[in-house]
């Protein structure tokens, strides 16, 4: 818990406080560093998050398994390099250091190479845990592994272990994120108003300085398509986290859905100003101008993705999609082939499932077929 969270909501404030603590050698400093590191990871400041979480773990390696998970995801989520092996290493080291079942359940999400029997044995062992945090982590990992029905069952069972005074429980945010995602994928049996909203509101009440809980609140109303409420919740969030660019994009998108393009444009631009490398904001703004028929400005914005964040190859894919839509097929195909070769396996799968990506991949494969004489 932060010593004085009311003063530490913006990224510069978090960084200033964290770097002033790096030279300290006490567990109280570790607590603050761990919280700030997790906060920065949730807000996509991965380099700083890694530096700060590594220091927190070095000061207190056994008390907080969630620090290892956040540090691992600061590797997994960073598209500027191939950090997946580092993320897995962090989880393995955390398990060796803490013997935490919560970490074991979290590691299941990315565990590869194990036999189906070993996976089943691990799931059975974790399913018997009396710790709802372990069950929440297990359900979330099963969702990552594509076991959607089993994940939902495990998550709902874990929720029944909560009581009205349980406050913020480790893994409860993962439960809310999982149900939000499954609802968006069409799982009609989920009732977000009763299964997610009370728990998100509880977390925000207990920990108003944690951004991720606000993001889950916004996400819930986004998947419910209640865009007027998205606007209200996003504006409230920005009153506390005024530099949070993902909230700005959520606000812009909600305005766009409600037909208010001028406000949408304003908020997309504010998000880009808050984080110039924010490719998704540029892509959404470009698509808005494309829809309005301003193709020249749309092209300028799409090309800015590549200039502002050259290491982000998925951004080059978005530019390739746009270039083909406006008839610049040769440039689009060349850019796509170059960018596709640099994508991670996960990103390639996403492209292969994208309607426009499927066409590009098909064309690319056709060009690579051997000539038959």
PDB file of N, CA, C and O in Angstrom, residues 219-265:
ATOM      1  N   UNK A 219     -14.259  -1.311 -18.675  1.00  0.00           N
ATOM      2  CA  UNK A 219     -14.375  -2.452 -19.587  1.00  0.00           C
ATOM      3  C   UNK A 219     -15.725  -3.129 -19.462  1.00  0.00           C
ATOM      4  O   UNK A 219     -16.336  -3.530 -20.468  1.00  0.00           O
ATOM      5  N   UNK A 220     -16.227  -3.252 -18.243  1.00  0.00           N
ATOM      6  CA  UNK A 220     -17.519  -3.905 -18.034  1.00  0.00           C
ATOM      7  C   UNK A 220     -18.632  -3.178 -18.799  1.00  0.00           C
ATOM      8  O   UNK A 220     -19.434  -3.805 -19.496  1.00  0.00           O
ATOM      9  N   UNK A 221     -18.657  -1.858 -18.719  1.00  0.00           N
ATOM     10  CA  UNK A 221     -19.699  -1.108 -19.425  1.00  0.00           C
ATOM     11  C   UNK A 221     -19.447  -1.065 -20.928  1.00  0.00           C
ATOM     12  O   UNK A 221     -20.398  -0.946 -21.714  1.00  0.00           O
ATOM     13  N   UNK A 222     -18.181  -1.183 -21.340  1.00  0.00           N
ATOM     14  CA  UNK A 222     -17.907  -1.270 -22.773  1.00  0.00           C
ATOM     15  C   UNK A 222     -18.501  -2.544 -23.368  1.00  0.00           C
ATOM     16  O   UNK A 222     -19.152  -2.503 -24.415  1.00  0.00           O
ATOM     17  N   UNK A 223     -18.288  -3.685 -22.704  1.00  0.00           N
ATOM     18  CA  UNK A 223     -18.810  -4.936 -23.261  1.00  0.00           C
ATOM     19  C   UNK A 223     -20.331  -5.003 -23.140  1.00  0.00           C
ATOM     20  O   UNK A 223     -20.993  -5.699 -23.926  1.00  0.00           O
ATOM     21  N   UNK A 224     -20.897  -4.264 -22.176  1.00  0.00           N
ATOM     22  CA  UNK A 224     -22.353  -4.162 -22.080  1.00  0.00           C
ATOM     23  C   UNK A 224     -22.927  -3.185 -23.109  1.00  0.00           C
ATOM     24  O   UNK A 224     -24.151  -3.084 -23.260  1.00  0.00           O
ATOM     25  N   UNK A 225     -22.038  -2.447 -23.790  1.00  0.00           N
ATOM     26  CA  UNK A 225     -22.403  -1.451 -24.798  1.00  0.00           C
ATOM     27  C   UNK A 225     -23.262  -0.334 -24.207  1.00  0.00           C
ATOM     28  O   UNK A 225     -24.112   0.241 -24.879  1.00  0.00           O
ATOM     29  N   UNK A 226     -22.985  -0.020 -22.957  1.00  0.00           N
ATOM     30  CA  UNK A 226     -23.670   1.093 -22.280  1.00  0.00           C
ATOM     31  C   UNK A 226     -22.732   2.302 -22.325  1.00  0.00           C
ATOM     32  O   UNK A 226     -22.079   2.665 -21.353  1.00  0.00           O
ATOM     33  N   UNK A 227     -22.674   2.902 -23.510  1.00  0.00           N
ATOM     34  CA  UNK A 227     -21.630   3.887 -23.782  1.00  0.00           C
ATOM     35  C   UNK A 227     -21.823   5.181 -23.002  1.00  0.00           C
ATOM     36  O   UNK A 227     -20.831   5.869 -22.696  1.00  0.00           O
ATOM     37  N   UNK A 228     -23.053   5.507 -22.663  1.00  0.00           N
ATOM     38  CA  UNK A 228     -23.252   6.700 -21.838  1.00  0.00           C
ATOM     39  C   UNK A 228     -22.629   6.506 -20.461  1.00  0.00           C
ATOM     40  O   UNK A 228     -22.047   7.446 -19.888  1.00  0.00           O
ATOM     41  N   UNK A 229     -22.706   5.272 -19.922  1.00  0.00           N
ATOM     42  CA  UNK A 229     -22.092   4.992 -18.626  1.00  0.00           C
ATOM     43  C   UNK A 229     -20.573   4.924 -18.762  1.00  0.00           C
ATOM     44  O   UNK A 229     -19.846   5.348 -17.859  1.00  0.00           O
ATOM     45  N   UNK A 230     -20.080   4.409 -19.892  1.00  0.00           N
ATOM     46  CA  UNK A 230     -18.643   4.414 -20.137  1.00  0.00           C
ATOM     47  C   UNK A 230     -18.108   5.834 -20.020  1.00  0.00           C
ATOM     48  O   UNK A 230     -17.074   6.083 -19.384  1.00  0.00           O
ATOM     49  N   UNK A 231     -18.804   6.782 -20.630  1.00  0.00           N
ATOM     50  CA  UNK A 231     -18.370   8.182 -20.583  1.00  0.00           C
ATOM     51  C   UNK A 231     -18.313   8.683 -19.145  1.00  0.00           C
ATOM     52  O   UNK A 231     -17.325   9.288 -18.713  1.00  0.00           O
ATOM     53  N   UNK A 232     -19.348   8.403 -18.383  1.00  0.00           N
ATOM     54  CA  UNK A 232     -19.392   8.854 -16.997  1.00  0.00           C
ATOM     55  C   UNK A 232     -18.269   8.245 -16.165  1.00  0.00           C
ATOM     56  O   UNK A 232     -17.566   8.943 -15.424  1.00  0.00           O
ATOM     57  N   UNK A 233     -18.088   6.933 -16.286  1.00  0.00           N
ATOM     58  CA  UNK A 233     -17.065   6.242 -15.499  1.00  0.00           C
ATOM     59  C   UNK A 233     -15.665   6.672 -15.948  1.00  0.00           C
ATOM     60  O   UNK A 233     -14.771   6.871 -15.118  1.00  0.00           O
ATOM     61  N   UNK A 234     -15.457   6.840 -17.250  1.00  0.00           N
ATOM     62  CA  UNK A 234     -14.150   7.261 -17.754  1.00  0.00           C
ATOM     63  C   UNK A 234     -13.818   8.679 -17.289  1.00  0.00           C
ATOM     64  O   UNK A 234     -12.673   8.959 -16.889  1.00  0.00           O
ATOM     65  N   UNK A 235     -14.788   9.573 -17.329  1.00  0.00           N
ATOM     66  CA  UNK A 235     -14.540  10.938 -16.856  1.00  0.00           C
ATOM     67  C   UNK A 235     -14.196  10.946 -15.372  1.00  0.00           C
ATOM     68  O   UNK A 235     -13.301  11.677 -14.928  1.00  0.00           O
ATOM     69  N   UNK A 236     -14.894  10.118 -14.597  1.00  0.00           N
ATOM     70  CA  UNK A 236     -14.594  10.011 -13.165  1.00  0.00           C
ATOM     71  C   UNK A 236     -13.184   9.465 -12.951  1.00  0.00           C
ATOM     72  O   UNK A 236     -12.448   9.934 -12.062  1.00  0.00           O
ATOM     73  N   UNK A 237     -12.798   8.496 -13.771  1.00  0.00           N
ATOM     74  CA  UNK A 237     -11.460   7.920 -13.667  1.00  0.00           C
ATOM     75  C   UNK A 237     -10.393   8.961 -13.990  1.00  0.00           C
ATOM     76  O   UNK A 237      -9.372   9.068 -13.293  1.00  0.00           O
ATOM     77  N   UNK A 238     -10.627   9.765 -15.028  1.00  0.00           N
ATOM     78  CA  UNK A 238      -9.651  10.785 -15.407  1.00  0.00           C
ATOM     79  C   UNK A 238      -9.530  11.884 -14.366  1.00  0.00           C
ATOM     80  O   UNK A 238      -8.494  12.547 -14.276  1.00  0.00           O
ATOM     81  N   UNK A 239     -10.561  12.080 -13.557  1.00  0.00           N
ATOM     82  CA  UNK A 239     -10.450  13.072 -12.487  1.00  0.00           C
ATOM     83  C   UNK A 239      -9.455  12.626 -11.422  1.00  0.00           C
ATOM     84  O   UNK A 239      -8.919  13.444 -10.677  1.00  0.00           O
ATOM     85  N   UNK A 240      -9.187  11.313 -11.371  1.00  0.00           N
ATOM     86  CA  UNK A 240      -8.211  10.775 -10.429  1.00  0.00           C
ATOM     87  C   UNK A 240      -6.893  10.446 -11.110  1.00  0.00           C
ATOM     88  O   UNK A 240      -5.818  10.635 -10.549  1.00  0.00           O
ATOM     89  N   UNK A 241      -6.958   9.933 -12.348  1.00  0.00           N
ATOM     90  CA  UNK A 241      -5.771   9.549 -13.119  1.00  0.00           C
ATOM     91  C   UNK A 241      -5.736  10.400 -14.392  1.00  0.00           C
ATOM     92  O   UNK A 241      -6.073   9.927 -15.481  1.00  0.00           O
ATOM     93  N   UNK A 242      -5.359  11.677 -14.284  1.00  0.00           N
ATOM     94  CA  UNK A 242      -5.545  12.608 -15.401  1.00  0.00           C
ATOM     95  C   UNK A 242      -4.679  12.354 -16.619  1.00  0.00           C
ATOM     96  O   UNK A 242      -4.950  12.899 -17.687  1.00  0.00           O
ATOM     97  N   UNK A 243      -3.638  11.502 -16.495  1.00  0.00           N
ATOM     98  CA  UNK A 243      -2.762  11.250 -17.647  1.00  0.00           C
ATOM     99  C   UNK A 243      -2.939   9.842 -18.189  1.00  0.00           C
ATOM    100  O   UNK A 243      -2.071   9.349 -18.918  1.00  0.00           O
ATOM    101  N   UNK A 244      -4.058   9.193 -17.890  1.00  0.00           N
ATOM    102  CA  UNK A 244      -4.239   7.792 -18.274  1.00  0.00           C
ATOM    103  C   UNK A 244      -4.788   7.698 -19.701  1.00  0.00           C
ATOM    104  O   UNK A 244      -5.976   7.873 -19.958  1.00  0.00           O
ATOM    105  N   UNK A 245      -3.897   7.368 -20.629  1.00  0.00           N
ATOM    106  CA  UNK A 245      -4.252   7.429 -22.050  1.00  0.00           C
ATOM    107  C   UNK A 245      -5.255   6.355 -22.466  1.00  0.00           C
ATOM    108  O   UNK A 245      -6.053   6.576 -23.371  1.00  0.00           O
ATOM    109  N   UNK A 246      -5.242   5.186 -21.800  1.00  0.00           N
ATOM    110  CA  UNK A 246      -6.226   4.167 -22.186  1.00  0.00           C
ATOM    111  C   UNK A 246      -7.638   4.595 -21.841  1.00  0.00           C
ATOM    112  O   UNK A 246      -8.579   4.275 -22.566  1.00  0.00           O
ATOM    113  N   UNK A 247      -7.779   5.321 -20.747  1.00  0.00           N
ATOM    114  CA  UNK A 247      -9.091   5.858 -20.381  1.00  0.00           C
ATOM    115  C   UNK A 247      -9.536   6.913 -21.384  1.00  0.00           C
ATOM    116  O   UNK A 247     -10.716   6.998 -21.725  1.00  0.00           O
ATOM    117  N   UNK A 248      -8.597   7.709 -21.861  1.00  0.00           N
ATOM    118  CA  UNK A 248      -8.934   8.711 -22.873  1.00  0.00           C
ATOM    119  C   UNK A 248      -9.458   8.048 -24.140  1.00  0.00           C
ATOM    120  O   UNK A 248     -10.427   8.525 -24.751  1.00  0.00           O
ATOM    121  N   UNK A 249      -8.839   6.933 -24.540  1.00  0.00           N
ATOM    122  CA  UNK A 249      -9.309   6.212 -25.732  1.00  0.00           C
ATOM    123  C   UNK A 249     -10.677   5.591 -25.476  1.00  0.00           C
ATOM    124  O   UNK A 249     -11.540   5.577 -26.364  1.00  0.00           O
ATOM    125  N   UNK A 250     -10.903   5.067 -24.279  1.00  0.00           N
ATOM    126  CA  UNK A 250     -12.221   4.522 -23.948  1.00  0.00           C
ATOM    127  C   UNK A 250     -13.288   5.611 -24.058  1.00  0.00           C
ATOM    128  O   UNK A 250     -14.390   5.377 -24.573  1.00  0.00           O
ATOM    129  N   UNK A 251     -12.947   6.799 -23.584  1.00  0.00           N
ATOM    130  CA  UNK A 251     -13.870   7.935 -23.660  1.00  0.00           C
ATOM    131  C   UNK A 251     -14.101   8.326 -25.122  1.00  0.00           C
ATOM    132  O   UNK A 251     -15.250   8.533 -25.550  1.00  0.00           O
ATOM    133  N   UNK A 252     -13.033   8.395 -25.897  1.00  0.00           N
ATOM    134  CA  UNK A 252     -13.154   8.741 -27.318  1.00  0.00           C
ATOM    135  C   UNK A 252     -14.014   7.726 -28.055  1.00  0.00           C
ATOM    136  O   UNK A 252     -14.907   8.095 -28.841  1.00  0.00           O
ATOM    137  N   UNK A 253     -13.762   6.456 -27.817  1.00  0.00           N
ATOM    138  CA  UNK A 253     -14.509   5.398 -28.491  1.00  0.00           C
ATOM    139  C   UNK A 253     -15.992   5.464 -28.128  1.00  0.00           C
ATOM    140  O   UNK A 253     -16.861   5.260 -28.995  1.00  0.00           O
ATOM    141  N   UNK A 254     -16.294   5.738 -26.866  1.00  0.00           N
ATOM    142  CA  UNK A 254     -17.697   5.838 -26.452  1.00  0.00           C
ATOM    143  C   UNK A 254     -18.382   7.001 -27.157  1.00  0.00           C
ATOM    144  O   UNK A 254     -19.518   6.877 -27.632  1.00  0.00           O
ATOM    145  N   UNK A 255     -17.700   8.144 -27.235  1.00  0.00           N
ATOM    146  CA  UNK A 255     -18.275   9.286 -27.958  1.00  0.00           C
ATOM    147  C   UNK A 255     -18.501   8.930 -29.432  1.00  0.00           C
ATOM    148  O   UNK A 255     -19.528   9.289 -30.026  1.00  0.00           O
ATOM    149  N   UNK A 256     -17.547   8.219 -30.023  1.00  0.00           N
ATOM    150  CA  UNK A 256     -17.688   7.833 -31.425  1.00  0.00           C
ATOM    151  C   UNK A 256     -18.894   6.910 -31.598  1.00  0.00           C
ATOM    152  O   UNK A 256     -19.675   7.048 -32.559  1.00  0.00           O
ATOM    153  N   UNK A 257     -19.060   5.947 -30.691  1.00  0.00           N
ATOM    154  CA  UNK A 257     -20.196   5.030 -30.770  1.00  0.00           C
ATOM    155  C   UNK A 257     -21.521   5.782 -30.667  1.00  0.00           C
ATOM    156  O   UNK A 257     -22.527   5.381 -31.281  1.00  0.00           O
ATOM    157  N   UNK A 258     -21.529   6.870 -29.919  1.00  0.00           N
ATOM    158  CA  UNK A 258     -22.749   7.657 -29.735  1.00  0.00           C
ATOM    159  C   UNK A 258     -22.907   8.733 -30.801  1.00  0.00           C
ATOM    160  O   UNK A 258     -23.835   9.543 -30.734  1.00  0.00           O
ATOM    161  N   UNK A 259     -21.999   8.759 -31.789  1.00  0.00           N
ATOM    162  CA  UNK A 259     -22.155   9.680 -32.918  1.00  0.00           C
ATOM    163  C   UNK A 259     -21.550  11.045 -32.721  1.00  0.00           C
ATOM    164  O   UNK A 259     -21.753  11.936 -33.561  1.00  0.00           O
ATOM    165  N   UNK A 260     -20.780  11.253 -31.641  1.00  0.00           N
ATOM    166  CA  UNK A 260     -20.169  12.557 -31.387  1.00  0.00           C
ATOM    167  C   UNK A 260     -18.708  12.508 -31.835  1.00  0.00           C
ATOM    168  O   UNK A 260     -17.785  12.367 -31.024  1.00  0.00           O
ATOM    169  N   UNK A 261     -18.496  12.629 -33.154  1.00  0.00           N
ATOM    170  CA  UNK A 261     -17.151  12.491 -33.705  1.00  0.00           C
ATOM    171  C   UNK A 261     -16.209  13.591 -33.234  1.00  0.00           C
ATOM    172  O   UNK A 261     -15.005  13.354 -33.058  1.00  0.00           O
ATOM    173  N   UNK A 262     -16.718  14.793 -33.040  1.00  0.00           N
ATOM    174  CA  UNK A 262     -15.837  15.908 -32.660  1.00  0.00           C
ATOM    175  C   UNK A 262     -15.206  15.657 -31.293  1.00  0.00           C
ATOM    176  O   UNK A 262     -14.003  15.855 -31.111  1.00  0.00           O
ATOM    177  N   UNK A 263     -16.016  15.229 -30.335  1.00  0.00           N
ATOM    178  CA  UNK A 263     -15.440  14.912 -29.019  1.00  0.00           C
ATOM    179  C   UNK A 263     -14.532  13.684 -29.107  1.00  0.00           C
ATOM    180  O   UNK A 263     -13.506  13.604 -28.411  1.00  0.00           O
ATOM    181  N   UNK A 264     -14.915  12.728 -29.933  1.00  0.00           N
ATOM    182  CA  UNK A 264     -14.065  11.543 -30.108  1.00  0.00           C
ATOM    183  C   UNK A 264     -12.688  11.949 -30.626  1.00  0.00           C
ATOM    184  O   UNK A 264     -11.651  11.497 -30.115  1.00  0.00           O
ATOM    185  N   UNK A 265     -12.665  12.799 -31.653  1.00  0.00           N
ATOM    186  CA  UNK A 265     -11.394  13.266 -32.208  1.00  0.00           C
ATOM    187  C   UNK A 265     -10.558  13.960 -31.132  1.00  0.00           C
ATOM    188  O   UNK A 265      -9.340  13.727 -31.011  1.00  0.00           O
TER     189      UNK A 265
END
